[in-house]
Coordinates of C-alpha atoms in Angstrom, one line a residue:
M1 CA 0.0 0.0 0.0
Y2 CA 1.2 3.5 -0.8
S3 CA 0.3 6.2 1.7
I4 CA 0.6 10.0 1.7
E5 CA -0.2 12.4 4.5
V6 CA -1.6 15.7 3.3
K7 CA -0.7 18.3 5.9
A8 CA -3.3 21.0 5.2
S9 CA -3.6 24.0 7.5
S10 CA -7.3 23.1 8.1
G11 CA -6.4 19.6 9.1
S12 CA -4.2 16.7 7.9
Y13 CA -5.6 13.6 6.3
P14 CA -4.2 10.4 4.7
I15 CA -4.4 9.1 1.1
Y16 CA -4.2 5.3 0.8
I17 CA -3.5 3.6 -2.6
K18 CA -3.8 -0.1 -2.8
N19 CA -5.1 -2.7 -5.2
G20 CA -8.3 -4.3 -3.8
L21 CA -8.8 -1.6 -1.2
L22 CA -12.6 -1.3 -1.8
D23 CA -13.3 -4.8 -0.3
D24 CA -11.4 -3.8 2.9
I25 CA -13.1 -0.5 3.2
G26 CA -15.1 -1.4 6.3
V27 CA -11.9 -2.3 8.2
E28 CA -10.1 0.8 7.0
V29 CA -13.0 3.1 7.9
K30 CA -13.2 1.6 11.3
K31 CA -9.7 3.0 12.0
I32 CA -11.0 6.6 11.6
Y33 CA -14.8 6.5 12.4
K34 CA -16.3 4.9 15.5
G35 CA -20.0 5.8 14.9
S36 CA -22.6 3.7 13.1
K37 CA -24.4 5.7 10.3
I38 CA -22.8 6.1 6.9
A39 CA -24.4 7.8 3.9
I40 CA -22.8 6.7 0.6
V41 CA -23.4 9.1 -2.2
T42 CA -22.7 7.5 -5.6
D43 CA -24.1 7.6 -9.2
S44 CA -26.2 5.1 -11.1
T45 CA -23.2 3.8 -13.1
V46 CA -20.8 3.3 -10.2
N47 CA -23.7 1.8 -8.1
E48 CA -24.1 -1.0 -10.6
F49 CA -20.5 -2.0 -10.3
Y50 CA -19.6 -1.3 -6.7
G51 CA -22.7 -0.3 -4.7
Q52 CA -23.3 -3.7 -3.1
R53 CA -19.6 -4.4 -2.5
I54 CA -19.1 -1.3 -0.4
I55 CA -22.4 -1.9 1.5
S56 CA -21.4 -5.5 2.3
S57 CA -17.9 -4.4 3.5
L58 CA -19.3 -1.7 5.7
K59 CA -22.0 -4.0 7.2
M60 CA -19.4 -6.6 8.0
S61 CA -17.7 -4.0 10.1
G62 CA -20.9 -3.2 12.0
Y63 CA -21.9 -0.1 10.2
E64 CA -25.5 1.0 9.2
P65 CA -25.0 2.3 5.7
I66 CA -27.4 3.7 3.1
K67 CA -26.9 4.6 -0.5
I68 CA -28.0 7.8 -2.2
V69 CA -27.8 7.2 -5.9
V70 CA -27.8 10.2 -8.3
K71 CA -27.9 10.2 -12.1
A72 CA -24.5 9.7 -13.7
G73 CA -23.1 12.7 -15.6
E74 CA -22.1 16.3 -15.1
E75 CA -25.8 17.5 -14.9
S76 CA -25.9 16.0 -11.4
K77 CA -23.4 18.6 -10.2
S78 CA -26.3 21.0 -9.7
F79 CA -28.4 22.6 -7.0
E80 CA -31.4 20.4 -8.0
T81 CA -29.4 17.2 -7.3
L82 CA -27.9 18.8 -4.2
L83 CA -31.4 19.4 -2.7
E84 CA -32.3 15.8 -3.4
V85 CA -29.2 14.7 -1.5
Y86 CA -30.0 17.0 1.4
D87 CA -33.6 15.5 1.6
K88 CA -32.3 12.0 1.8
L89 CA -29.7 12.9 4.4
L90 CA -32.6 14.3 6.5
D91 CA -34.6 11.2 5.9
F92 CA -31.7 9.1 7.2
K93 CA -31.4 11.5 10.2
I94 CA -27.7 12.1 9.5
N95 CA -26.1 14.3 12.1
R96 CA -22.7 15.9 12.6
G97 CA -21.4 12.8 14.4
D98 CA -22.0 10.6 11.3
I99 CA -20.1 10.4 8.1
I100 CA -20.6 10.7 4.3
I101 CA -18.7 8.7 1.7
A102 CA -18.4 10.0 -1.8
L103 CA -18.0 6.9 -4.1
G104 CA -17.6 7.9 -7.7
G105 CA -15.8 10.1 -10.2
G106 CA -15.2 13.8 -10.1
V107 CA -18.9 14.8 -10.3
V108 CA -19.9 12.7 -7.3
G109 CA -16.8 13.7 -5.4
D110 CA -17.4 17.4 -5.9
M111 CA -21.1 17.4 -5.4
A112 CA -21.2 15.0 -2.4
G113 CA -18.2 16.8 -0.9
F114 CA -20.1 20.1 -1.2
A115 CA -23.2 18.5 0.4
A116 CA -21.0 17.3 3.2
S117 CA -19.4 20.7 3.7
T118 CA -22.7 22.5 3.9
F119 CA -25.2 20.1 5.5
L120 CA -25.6 21.0 9.2
R121 CA -22.6 23.2 8.6
G122 CA -20.4 20.2 8.0
I123 CA -20.5 16.4 8.1
P124 CA -17.2 14.4 8.1
L125 CA -16.3 13.2 4.6
I126 CA -14.4 10.3 3.0
Q127 CA -13.5 10.2 -0.7
I128 CA -13.4 6.9 -2.6
P129 CA -12.7 7.9 -6.2
T130 CA -13.5 5.4 -8.9
T131 CA -12.1 7.1 -12.0
L132 CA -8.5 7.9 -12.9
L133 CA -9.3 11.6 -13.1
A134 CA -10.8 11.5 -9.6
Q135 CA -8.0 9.3 -8.2
V136 CA -5.2 11.6 -9.4
D137 CA -6.8 14.9 -9.0
S138 CA -10.3 15.9 -7.9
S139 CA -10.5 13.7 -4.8
V140 CA -7.4 15.3 -3.3
G141 CA -7.1 18.8 -2.1
G142 CA -10.5 19.6 -0.6
K143 CA -12.1 21.5 -3.5
V144 CA -15.8 20.7 -3.6
A145 CA -18.4 22.5 -5.7
V146 CA -21.5 22.5 -7.9
D147 CA -22.0 24.1 -11.3
L148 CA -24.2 27.0 -12.3
P149 CA -25.8 27.4 -15.8
R150 CA -23.2 30.1 -16.5
G151 CA -20.1 28.2 -15.5
K152 CA -18.4 25.2 -13.9
N153 CA -17.6 25.0 -10.1
L154 CA -18.9 28.6 -9.5
V155 CA -20.4 27.7 -6.1
G156 CA -18.1 25.7 -3.8
S157 CA -15.9 25.6 -0.8
F158 CA -12.6 24.1 0.5
Y159 CA -13.5 21.1 2.7
M160 CA -10.8 18.5 3.5
P161 CA -11.9 14.9 3.8
K162 CA -11.0 12.6 6.7
A163 CA -9.3 10.2 4.3
V164 CA -9.0 9.3 0.6
F165 CA -9.1 5.6 -0.3
I166 CA -7.9 4.8 -3.8
D167 CA -8.3 1.3 -5.3
P168 CA -6.6 1.3 -8.8
L169 CA -8.4 -2.0 -9.6
L170 CA -11.6 0.0 -10.0
L171 CA -10.2 1.5 -13.2
G172 CA -10.7 -1.9 -14.8
T173 CA -14.4 -1.1 -15.5
L174 CA -13.6 2.2 -17.2
S175 CA -14.0 2.5 -21.0
D176 CA -10.8 3.4 -22.9
R177 CA -12.3 6.9 -23.5
F178 CA -12.6 7.6 -19.7
L179 CA -9.3 6.0 -18.9
N180 CA -7.8 8.4 -21.4
D181 CA -9.9 11.2 -19.9
G182 CA -8.0 10.7 -16.6
M183 CA -4.7 10.6 -18.5
G184 CA -5.4 14.2 -19.5
E185 CA -4.9 15.1 -15.8
V186 CA -1.9 12.8 -15.4
I187 CA -0.2 14.5 -18.4
K188 CA -0.9 17.8 -16.7
Y189 CA 1.1 16.8 -13.7
G190 CA 4.0 15.9 -15.8
A191 CA 3.8 19.1 -17.8
I192 CA 3.7 21.4 -14.8
K193 CA 6.0 19.7 -12.3
D194 CA 7.6 16.4 -13.4
N195 CA 9.3 15.9 -16.8
E196 CA 10.4 12.4 -15.8
L197 CA 6.7 11.4 -15.4
F198 CA 5.8 13.1 -18.7
Y199 CA 8.4 11.3 -20.7
K200 CA 7.8 8.0 -18.9
L201 CA 4.2 8.2 -20.1
M202 CA 5.5 8.4 -23.7
K203 CA 7.2 5.0 -23.3
Y204 CA 4.3 2.8 -22.4
E205 CA 3.7 0.5 -25.3
N206 CA 0.0 -0.2 -24.6
K207 CA -2.9 0.1 -22.1
E208 CA -1.8 -3.1 -20.3
A209 CA 1.7 -1.8 -19.7
L210 CA 0.2 1.5 -18.3
L211 CA -2.2 -0.2 -16.0
K212 CA 0.5 -2.5 -14.6
E213 CA 2.2 0.6 -13.1
I214 CA -0.9 2.8 -12.6
D215 CA -0.7 2.6 -8.8
K216 CA 2.8 4.2 -9.0
I217 CA 1.5 6.8 -11.4
I218 CA -1.4 7.7 -9.1
Y219 CA 1.0 7.9 -6.2
T220 CA 3.3 10.3 -8.1
C221 CA 0.4 12.6 -9.1
C222 CA -1.2 12.6 -5.6
S223 CA 2.3 13.4 -4.1
I224 CA 2.7 16.4 -6.4
K225 CA -0.8 17.7 -5.6
A226 CA -0.4 17.1 -1.8
A227 CA 2.8 19.1 -1.8
I228 CA 1.2 22.0 -3.7
V229 CA -1.9 22.0 -1.4
E230 CA 0.3 22.1 1.7
I231 CA 1.9 25.3 0.4
D232 CA -1.3 26.9 -0.9
E233 CA -4.5 25.3 0.4
K234 CA -6.9 28.1 -0.7
D235 CA -5.7 28.4 -4.3
T236 CA -4.3 31.9 -4.2
G237 CA -0.8 31.2 -5.5
E238 CA 1.1 28.0 -6.2
R239 CA -2.0 25.8 -6.4
M240 CA -3.2 27.8 -9.5
L241 CA -0.5 25.8 -11.4
L242 CA -2.9 22.8 -11.2
N243 CA -5.2 24.8 -13.5
Y244 CA -2.9 24.4 -16.5
G245 CA -5.2 23.9 -19.5
H246 CA -8.3 24.3 -17.4
T247 CA -9.3 27.9 -18.1
I248 CA -9.8 27.1 -21.8
G249 CA -10.9 23.6 -21.1
H250 CA -13.8 24.6 -18.8
A251 CA -14.9 27.1 -21.5
I252 CA -15.0 24.3 -24.1
E253 CA -17.0 22.1 -21.8
Q254 CA -19.5 24.8 -21.1
F255 CA -19.9 25.8 -24.7
Y256 CA -20.9 22.3 -25.6
N257 CA -23.1 21.9 -22.5
F258 CA -20.8 19.2 -21.1
K259 CA -22.0 16.8 -23.7
K260 CA -19.4 16.7 -26.5
Y261 CA -16.2 16.6 -24.6
S262 CA -15.2 15.1 -21.3
H263 CA -13.2 17.1 -18.7
G264 CA -9.9 15.5 -19.6
E265 CA -10.5 16.0 -23.3
A266 CA -11.3 19.6 -22.9
V267 CA -8.3 20.2 -20.7
A268 CA -6.1 18.4 -23.3
M269 CA -7.2 21.0 -25.9
G270 CA -6.6 23.7 -23.4
M271 CA -3.1 22.5 -22.6
Y272 CA -2.0 22.5 -26.2
S273 CA -3.6 25.8 -27.1
I274 CA -2.1 27.7 -24.1
T275 CA 1.3 26.1 -24.7
K276 CA 1.2 27.1 -28.4
L277 CA 0.4 30.6 -27.4
G278 CA 3.2 30.6 -24.9
E279 CA 5.6 29.8 -27.7
E280 CA 4.2 32.6 -29.8
L281 CA 4.6 35.0 -27.0
G282 CA 8.2 33.9 -26.4
M283 CA 7.4 32.6 -22.9
T284 CA 7.6 28.9 -23.7
T285 CA 10.5 27.0 -25.2
V286 CA 9.8 26.3 -28.9
G287 CA 8.9 22.7 -29.4
T288 CA 7.1 22.3 -26.1
S289 CA 3.7 22.4 -27.7
T290 CA 4.8 19.6 -30.1
A291 CA 5.7 17.4 -27.1
I292 CA 2.2 18.2 -25.7
K293 CA 0.5 17.4 -28.9
D294 CA 2.5 14.1 -29.3
I295 CA 1.5 12.8 -25.9
L296 CA -2.1 13.8 -26.3
I297 CA -2.2 11.9 -29.6
K298 CA -0.6 8.8 -27.9
Y299 CA -3.5 8.7 -25.4
N300 CA -6.2 9.5 -28.0
L301 CA -6.9 12.9 -26.6
P302 CA -7.9 15.8 -28.8
W303 CA -5.5 18.7 -29.3
M304 CA -6.9 20.9 -32.0
F305 CA -9.2 23.7 -30.8
P306 CA -12.8 22.9 -31.9
E307 CA -15.0 25.2 -34.0
I308 CA -16.4 27.5 -31.4
N309 CA -17.8 30.9 -30.9
C310 CA -15.0 33.1 -29.6
E311 CA -17.3 35.6 -27.9
D312 CA -19.1 32.8 -26.0
V313 CA -15.8 31.4 -24.8
I314 CA -14.5 34.8 -23.7
E315 CA -17.8 35.4 -21.8
T316 CA -17.5 32.1 -20.0
I317 CA -13.8 32.8 -19.1
S318 CA -14.8 36.2 -17.7
H319 CA -16.6 34.4 -14.9
D320 CA -13.6 32.2 -14.1
K321 CA -12.7 31.8 -10.5
K322 CA -9.1 32.8 -11.3
N323 CA -10.2 36.4 -12.0
I324 CA -8.8 38.6 -9.3
G325 CA -9.3 42.3 -9.3
E326 CA -8.3 43.8 -12.6
S327 CA -6.3 40.8 -13.8
M328 CA -6.6 37.1 -14.5
N329 CA -4.1 34.3 -13.9
F330 CA -3.1 32.1 -16.8
I331 CA -0.9 29.1 -16.4
L332 CA 1.9 28.6 -18.9
I333 CA 4.9 26.3 -19.0
E334 CA 8.4 27.4 -19.8
S335 CA 9.3 23.8 -20.7
I336 CA 8.0 20.3 -19.8
G337 CA 8.0 20.1 -16.0
N338 CA 8.4 23.9 -15.4
S339 CA 5.3 26.0 -15.1
F340 CA 4.5 29.6 -14.0
I341 CA 1.6 32.0 -13.5
E342 CA 1.2 34.8 -15.9
K343 CA -1.1 37.7 -14.9
I344 CA -3.0 39.3 -17.7
N345 CA -4.8 42.6 -17.3
K346 CA -8.6 42.2 -18.0
T347 CA -8.4 44.8 -20.7
N348 CA -6.0 42.6 -22.7
I349 CA -7.7 39.3 -22.1
K350 CA -9.8 39.4 -25.2
D351 CA -6.8 39.9 -27.5
Y352 CA -4.9 37.3 -25.5
L353 CA -7.6 34.7 -25.9
L354 CA -8.1 35.4 -29.6
G355 CA -4.5 34.3 -29.9
V356 CA -5.6 30.9 -28.5
I357 CA -8.9 30.5 -30.3
K358 CA -7.7 30.5 -33.8

């Protein structure tokens, strides 16, 4: 088992990474929670694969668990779904001495985490991510949120879990598309902080070779994120580097109503576009965007910017959480493994973005 201690200012918590961990979850939860009631929030897809397994493991350890199953997909990261979850927590008479488990991908983790952070002003939370994207990124760091019609993650909070339990074997039920979706975030970590990881990813011959070492890859990504979160828990400085490719990526997702491109696919296009612009501005080493493009192609991720209405994208980005005062922070890379924050005055953002969307 790999383990990482995230030493956040609002409280430390462990991340455990182990093949087969889901079937031992009752025993592991017993080490950190001595109560009886557990509310498991999951989605319809994950429930089919793992719902009964987690219930059985928790019952064997003496817990009284219930499942709250929401519709799979980004649309569940909404206030409508949140209200449904609150109602079921009330029906189950959850109180602040009980615990909530988020079992699922990024949507479930974000939405259930936000529910935990706000219901009765805070219920303890455990994250059990089931997708690669959630295992390497969204389950770690305490960002929880729901979407608004005008943008992604616009209502949220920072709420650290009591623990994150990662079972890489759960990735075996992912389609190739959604495994590659998670690889978009893995590639991000290599691009911003770890060129050794980046070029190692280029050497895997096939999916089987990748999955054979996926636990080590997850550990590397989580270690990078944990170190950044410890420095900047509230996303005001160093942590913004984790948004590489995301400003443009979120706008693409929003433009297509979260239906055409997955998060990792949208971020992939964002990473290439912003890196290409960095080269044109003389801030990024020439050839870096080609390296980004090559690795995206290897993992069947899109890199070319789609046909899109520039004004709509710019409008979406104007609501981005990274807007601060009269400027906005864009994440660029100098070279593979070396990233930095570039502040752009709001009056120049349109011209800047038109350089990307072309």
